[in-house]
Coordinates of C-alpha atoms and ligand atoms in Angstrom, one line a residue:
X1 CA -176.6 40.8 145.4
X2 CA -175.2 41.0 141.7
X3 CA -173.6 44.9 140.6
X4 CA -176.7 45.6 138.6
X5 CA -178.9 45.5 140.9
X6 CA -176.8 47.3 143.7
X7 CA -176.5 49.8 141.3
X8 CA -180.0 50.6 140.7
X9 CA -181.1 50.3 144.0
X10 CA -178.3 52.8 144.8
X11 CA -178.6 55.3 142.7
X12 CA -183.1 55.2 143.7
X13 CA -182.2 56.0 147.6
X14 CA -179.7 59.1 146.0
X15 CA -182.4 61.3 147.9
X16 CA -185.6 59.2 148.5
X17 CA -186.2 56.8 150.9
X18 CA -185.8 53.7 151.3
X19 CA -189.9 53.3 152.0
X20 CA -190.3 54.8 149.1
X21 CA -187.6 53.2 147.1
X22 CA -189.1 49.2 147.4
X23 CA -191.8 49.3 145.4
X24 CA -190.7 51.4 142.2
X25 CA -187.1 48.8 142.3
X26 CA -188.8 46.3 142.3
X27 CA -191.5 47.3 139.0
X28 CA -188.1 48.2 137.5
X29 CA -186.5 45.1 137.7
X30 CA -189.6 43.3 136.7
X31 CA -189.1 45.1 133.9
X32 CA -185.4 45.4 133.1
X33 CA -183.5 41.9 135.1
X34 CA -180.6 43.0 134.1
X35 CA -177.9 46.1 132.1
X36 CA -178.9 45.2 128.7
X37 CA -183.1 44.9 129.0
X38 CA -182.4 48.4 130.7
X39 CA -180.0 50.0 127.7
X40 CA -182.7 48.1 125.3
X41 CA -185.5 50.4 127.0
X42 CA -186.6 53.7 125.5
X43 CA -186.9 56.4 127.2
X44 CA -190.4 57.9 127.0
X45 CA -191.0 54.1 129.0
X46 CA -188.4 54.6 131.5
X47 CA -189.6 58.9 132.1
X48 CA -193.0 57.2 133.1
X49 CA -191.4 54.0 135.5
X50 CA -190.1 57.4 137.4
X51 CA -192.5 58.9 137.1
X52 CA -193.3 60.0 141.4
X53 CA -189.6 59.6 142.2
X54 CA -188.9 62.6 141.3
X55 CA -185.1 64.1 140.5
X56 CA -185.1 63.3 136.6
X57 CA -181.4 63.6 136.4
X58 CA -180.9 60.0 137.9
X59 CA -183.4 58.8 135.8
X60 CA -181.4 60.6 132.8
X61 CA -178.4 59.1 133.6
X62 CA -179.9 55.3 134.9
X63 CA -180.0 54.8 130.9
X64 CA -177.6 56.7 129.4
X65 CA -175.0 54.4 132.5
X66 CA -176.9 50.9 131.6
X67 CA -176.3 51.7 128.0
X68 CA -172.2 52.8 128.8
X69 CA -172.0 49.5 130.5
X70 CA -173.2 47.4 127.7
X71 CA -171.7 49.1 124.6
X72 CA -168.1 49.9 126.3
X73 CA -168.2 47.4 129.5
X74 CA -169.6 43.8 127.5
X75 CA -172.4 45.0 130.2
X76 CA -170.5 44.1 133.0
X77 CA -169.7 47.4 136.0
X78 CA -166.5 47.4 135.4
X79 CA -164.5 46.7 139.5
X80 CA -162.5 49.5 140.2
X81 CA -163.8 52.9 142.2
X82 CA -161.7 54.9 139.4
X83 CA -163.6 53.5 136.0
X84 CA -167.0 53.4 138.0
X85 CA -166.6 56.7 138.6
X86 CA -166.6 57.9 135.3
X87 CA -169.7 56.2 134.7
X88 CA -172.6 59.1 134.5
X89 CA -174.7 59.7 138.0
X90 CA -172.7 58.0 139.9
X91 CA -170.6 59.4 141.9
X92 CA -167.9 58.3 145.3
X93 CA -169.5 56.7 147.1
X94 CA -172.0 55.2 145.0
X95 CA -168.8 53.8 142.9
X96 CA -167.7 52.4 146.8
X97 CA -171.5 50.7 147.4
X98 CA -172.2 48.9 143.2
X99 CA -168.7 47.6 144.3
X100 CA -168.5 46.5 148.1
X101 CA -171.7 46.2 148.2
X102 CA -171.7 43.2 145.5
X103 CA -169.3 41.7 147.1
X104 CA -166.7 42.1 144.8
X105 CA -164.2 45.3 146.3
X106 CA -163.1 47.4 149.4
X107 CA -163.6 50.5 148.9
X108 CA -165.0 53.0 152.0
X109 CA -168.6 54.5 151.4
X110 CA -169.7 58.3 152.1
X111 CA -173.4 59.2 151.2
X112 CA -175.7 61.9 152.9
X113 CA -176.7 59.6 156.0
X114 CA -173.1 58.2 156.3
X115 CA -171.5 61.4 156.3
X116 CA -173.2 62.3 159.2
X117 CA -173.0 59.5 161.7
X118 CA -169.2 59.9 161.0
X119 CA -169.8 63.2 161.9
X120 CA -170.8 63.1 164.3
X121 CA -169.0 59.8 165.6
X122 CA -165.9 61.5 165.0
X123 CA -166.9 64.9 165.8
X124 CA -165.9 67.2 162.7
X125 CA -167.3 70.5 162.4
X126 CA -168.2 72.5 159.1
X127 CA -170.1 72.3 157.0
X128 CA -170.4 68.5 154.7
X129 CA -170.7 70.4 152.1
X130 CA -167.8 71.7 151.7
X131 CA -164.3 70.0 150.0
X132 CA -162.3 70.4 153.3
X133 CA -165.1 68.8 155.0
X134 CA -166.3 66.2 152.5
X135 CA -162.0 65.1 152.7
X136 CA -161.2 65.3 156.3
X137 CA -164.3 63.2 155.8
X138 CA -163.7 60.4 153.1
X139 CA -159.9 60.1 155.3
X140 CA -162.1 58.9 158.7
X141 CA -163.6 57.4 155.4
X142 CA -161.3 55.7 154.5
X143 CA -158.7 54.8 157.5
X144 CA -162.4 52.5 158.9
X145 CA -162.7 50.4 156.1
X146 CA -162.0 47.0 157.0
X147 CA -160.8 44.1 155.0
X148 CA -162.3 42.0 152.3
X149 CA -164.4 39.3 154.9
X150 CA -166.0 42.6 156.0
X151 CA -167.1 45.5 153.9
X152 CA -170.2 44.5 152.7
X153 CA -171.3 44.1 156.4
X154 CA -169.6 47.1 157.7
X155 CA -171.2 49.7 154.5
X156 CA -175.1 47.6 155.3
X157 CA -174.9 48.3 158.3
X158 CA -172.6 52.6 158.4
X159 CA -176.2 52.8 156.0
X160 CA -178.4 51.4 157.7
X161 CA -177.1 52.7 161.6
X162 CA -177.5 56.7 159.5
X163 CA -181.0 55.9 158.2
X164 CA -182.9 54.8 161.2
X165 CA -180.6 55.0 164.5
X166 CA -178.5 58.6 164.1
X167 CA -181.5 60.4 162.0
X168 CA -180.7 63.4 160.9
X169 CA -183.1 64.9 164.5
X170 CA -182.8 63.2 167.2
X171 CA -180.0 60.1 167.0
X172 CA -181.0 57.4 169.4
X173 CA -177.6 57.0 170.6
X174 CA -179.1 54.5 173.8
X175 CA -179.9 52.0 170.8
X176 CA -176.5 53.0 168.7
X177 CA -174.0 50.7 168.7
X178 CA -170.9 52.7 168.1
X179 CA -172.3 55.2 171.5
X180 CA -168.7 54.9 173.5
X181 CA -167.2 56.0 171.1
X182 CA -169.2 58.5 168.8
X183 CA -168.2 62.3 170.3
X184 CA -171.2 64.2 170.0
X185 CA -173.0 61.2 172.1
X186 CA -170.1 62.3 174.9
X187 CA -170.1 65.6 174.5
X188 CA -173.9 66.4 174.2
X189 CA -173.4 67.7 170.0
X190 CA -175.8 65.6 168.7
X191 CA -177.7 68.7 168.2
X192 CA -175.3 70.7 166.9
X193 CA -173.1 67.9 164.6
X194 CA -173.0 67.7 161.4
X195 CA -173.0 71.2 161.1
X196 CA -175.6 73.6 159.2
X197 CA -175.8 74.5 156.2
X198 CA -174.6 78.4 156.6
X199 CA -177.2 80.9 155.2
X200 CA -175.7 82.7 152.1
X201 CA -172.9 85.3 152.1
X202 CA -175.5 88.8 151.2
X203 CA -173.8 91.4 149.7
X204 CA -174.0 95.2 150.8
X205 CA -173.8 97.2 147.9
X206 CA -174.8 101.5 148.2
X207 CA -176.1 103.2 145.5
X208 CA -177.2 107.4 146.1
X209 CA -180.4 107.7 143.3
X210 CA -180.2 111.0 142.2
X211 CA -184.7 111.8 142.1
X212 CA -184.7 114.6 138.8
X213 CA -188.2 115.2 139.1
X214 CA -189.8 117.9 136.6
X215 CA -193.4 118.5 136.7
X216 CA -194.8 116.0 138.7
X217 CA -191.9 113.2 135.8
X218 CA -189.5 111.0 137.2
X219 CA -185.8 111.4 135.0
X220 CA -185.0 107.4 134.5
X221 CA -182.1 105.3 132.6
X222 CA -182.9 101.7 131.0
X223 CA -180.7 99.6 133.3
X224 CA -177.7 98.3 131.3
X225 CA -178.5 94.7 130.5
X226 CA -176.2 92.4 132.9
X227 CA -176.7 93.6 136.9
X228 CA -178.9 95.1 138.8
X229 CA -182.5 95.1 137.2
X230 CA -181.6 95.0 134.0
X231 CA -183.2 96.3 131.5
X232 CA -185.2 98.4 134.1
X233 CA -186.0 101.7 133.3
X234 CA -184.8 103.0 137.2
X235 CA -184.3 107.3 138.4
X236 CA -180.0 107.3 138.1
X237 CA -178.2 105.4 140.6
X238 CA -174.8 105.6 141.2
X239 CA -172.7 103.1 142.8
X240 CA -171.0 104.8 146.2
X241 CA -168.2 102.9 148.2
X242 CA -169.7 102.8 151.3
X243 CA -171.8 103.9 153.4
X244 CA -172.5 107.7 153.7
X245 CA -171.8 108.4 157.3
X246 CA -174.9 110.2 158.1
X247 CA -177.4 109.2 156.3
X248 CA -180.0 106.3 156.8
X249 CA -180.6 104.1 153.6
X250 CA -183.8 105.6 152.5
X251 CA -184.5 102.0 151.0
X252 CA -183.6 98.6 152.0
X253 CA -183.7 95.9 149.5
X254 CA -183.0 92.3 149.7
X255 CA -181.7 89.7 147.9
X256 CA -180.8 86.4 148.2
X257 CA -177.2 87.5 147.0
X258 CA -176.8 90.9 148.0
X259 CA -178.3 94.0 149.5
X260 CA -179.1 97.2 147.6
X261 CA -179.2 100.3 150.4
X262 CA -180.7 103.1 148.1
X263 CA -179.7 106.5 149.8
X264 CA -181.9 109.3 147.9
X265 CA -181.1 112.9 146.7
X266 CA -183.2 115.3 144.6
X267 CA -181.4 117.4 141.7
X268 CA -181.2 121.0 142.4
X269 CA -184.7 122.2 142.5
X270 CA -185.7 125.4 140.3
X271 CA -186.6 125.3 136.9
X272 CA -184.4 123.2 134.6
X273 CA -185.0 120.8 131.7
X274 CA -182.1 118.7 132.3
X275 CA -181.0 117.8 128.9
X276 CA -182.1 113.6 128.7
X277 CA -179.1 111.0 127.6
X278 CA -180.0 109.1 125.0
X279 CA -181.0 105.7 127.3
X280 CA -182.3 108.0 129.1
X281 CA -186.5 109.5 129.3
X282 CA -189.3 110.9 131.8
X283 CA -192.2 108.8 133.3
X284 CA -194.8 110.7 134.8
X285 CA -195.8 110.2 138.7
X286 CA -197.1 108.4 140.6
X287 CA -195.7 105.6 138.1
X288 CA -197.9 103.8 136.9
X289 CA -198.2 99.2 138.7
X290 CA -197.7 98.4 135.5
X291 CA -194.5 100.8 134.4
X292 CA -190.6 98.5 133.9
X293 CA -188.9 99.9 137.3
X294 CA -188.2 97.6 139.5
X295 CA -190.3 97.4 143.1
X296 CA -187.6 99.6 144.7
X297 CA -188.5 102.7 143.1
X298 CA -192.1 102.7 144.1
X299 CA -191.7 102.8 147.5
X300 CA -187.9 105.5 147.5
X301 CA -191.3 107.6 145.8
X302 CA -193.3 106.5 148.4
X303 CA -190.8 107.0 150.8
X304 CA -189.9 110.2 149.5
X305 CA -193.9 111.1 149.3
X306 CA -192.9 111.4 145.3
X307 CA -196.0 109.2 144.6
X308 CA -198.8 107.9 145.4
X309 CA -198.0 103.9 145.5
X310 CA -198.4 101.7 148.9
X311 CA -194.7 101.1 150.4
Ligands
SF4_1 FE1 -175.4 58.9 166.0 FE2 -175.6 58.6 168.7 FE3 -175.0 56.6 167.8 FE4 -173.5 59.2 168.1 S1 -174.7 58.0 169.5 S2 -173.4 57.8 165.9 S3 -174.6 60.5 167.7 S4 -176.4 57.4 167.2

């Protein structure tokens, strides 16, 4: 294909299945047969035509890229990976595809499907989104890219292999032309390669929470504008270096990247009227449902029997 057609289809195929892309691709091509027509489109029309494909940044980049190609390159897509990758929405793999599938250069590709094929074929462990693993995969891709007369069929074949045979789940190794050299197949690793994305590392923080209750009122402080529970009212908290040896947390509050362990201590009992700091106030117990406090405070009070709120 010509670079414009290849580029258009490659952008559409990022994050979208071939089957869903085909009607969009045809509609775009008949409406915008070349990069000049696309560059002249207005954004609203373009977004309307794109509607349903998702990942709308792609559509905006598509227009920005077409305009740059017209304004800076006279309507000709550049013919080096470097110059292509400098355009909006074009990464190294898309640049390689545009070059090689339009028959204008030799360059490897490494889209999501091809990453999976390489990780399995060469037994590369590690999450393929990691820079270290990507470097390794790109080196393999570079090392195996064939000469100019074969690169188009090779790259097209690799993409098809990843999309139709070496699929994420249940790869069809029996039908695979590279089965004999494939490490994952040989070692029975197709289910574990490529390595899935590791779960987010959750850091645990420990806090001592002081519950000062006087006459059914709880002393709270407004939390700083940054950090945990910013801007909410919370009983005074003190960050601990580690979990106390002799106590289990009264409440564990889980977020994606954090686990907060809250340990409760009651302020010395007895009649006292603590002077409030400017950031402090008394909140009547039980807390109102709409009190601007973290849910963890409701749970903490419930666990300690200081509130009527359900746990
Ligand atoms: Fe993928 Fe199986 Fe082919 Fe290996 S043999 S590349 S795992 S389909």
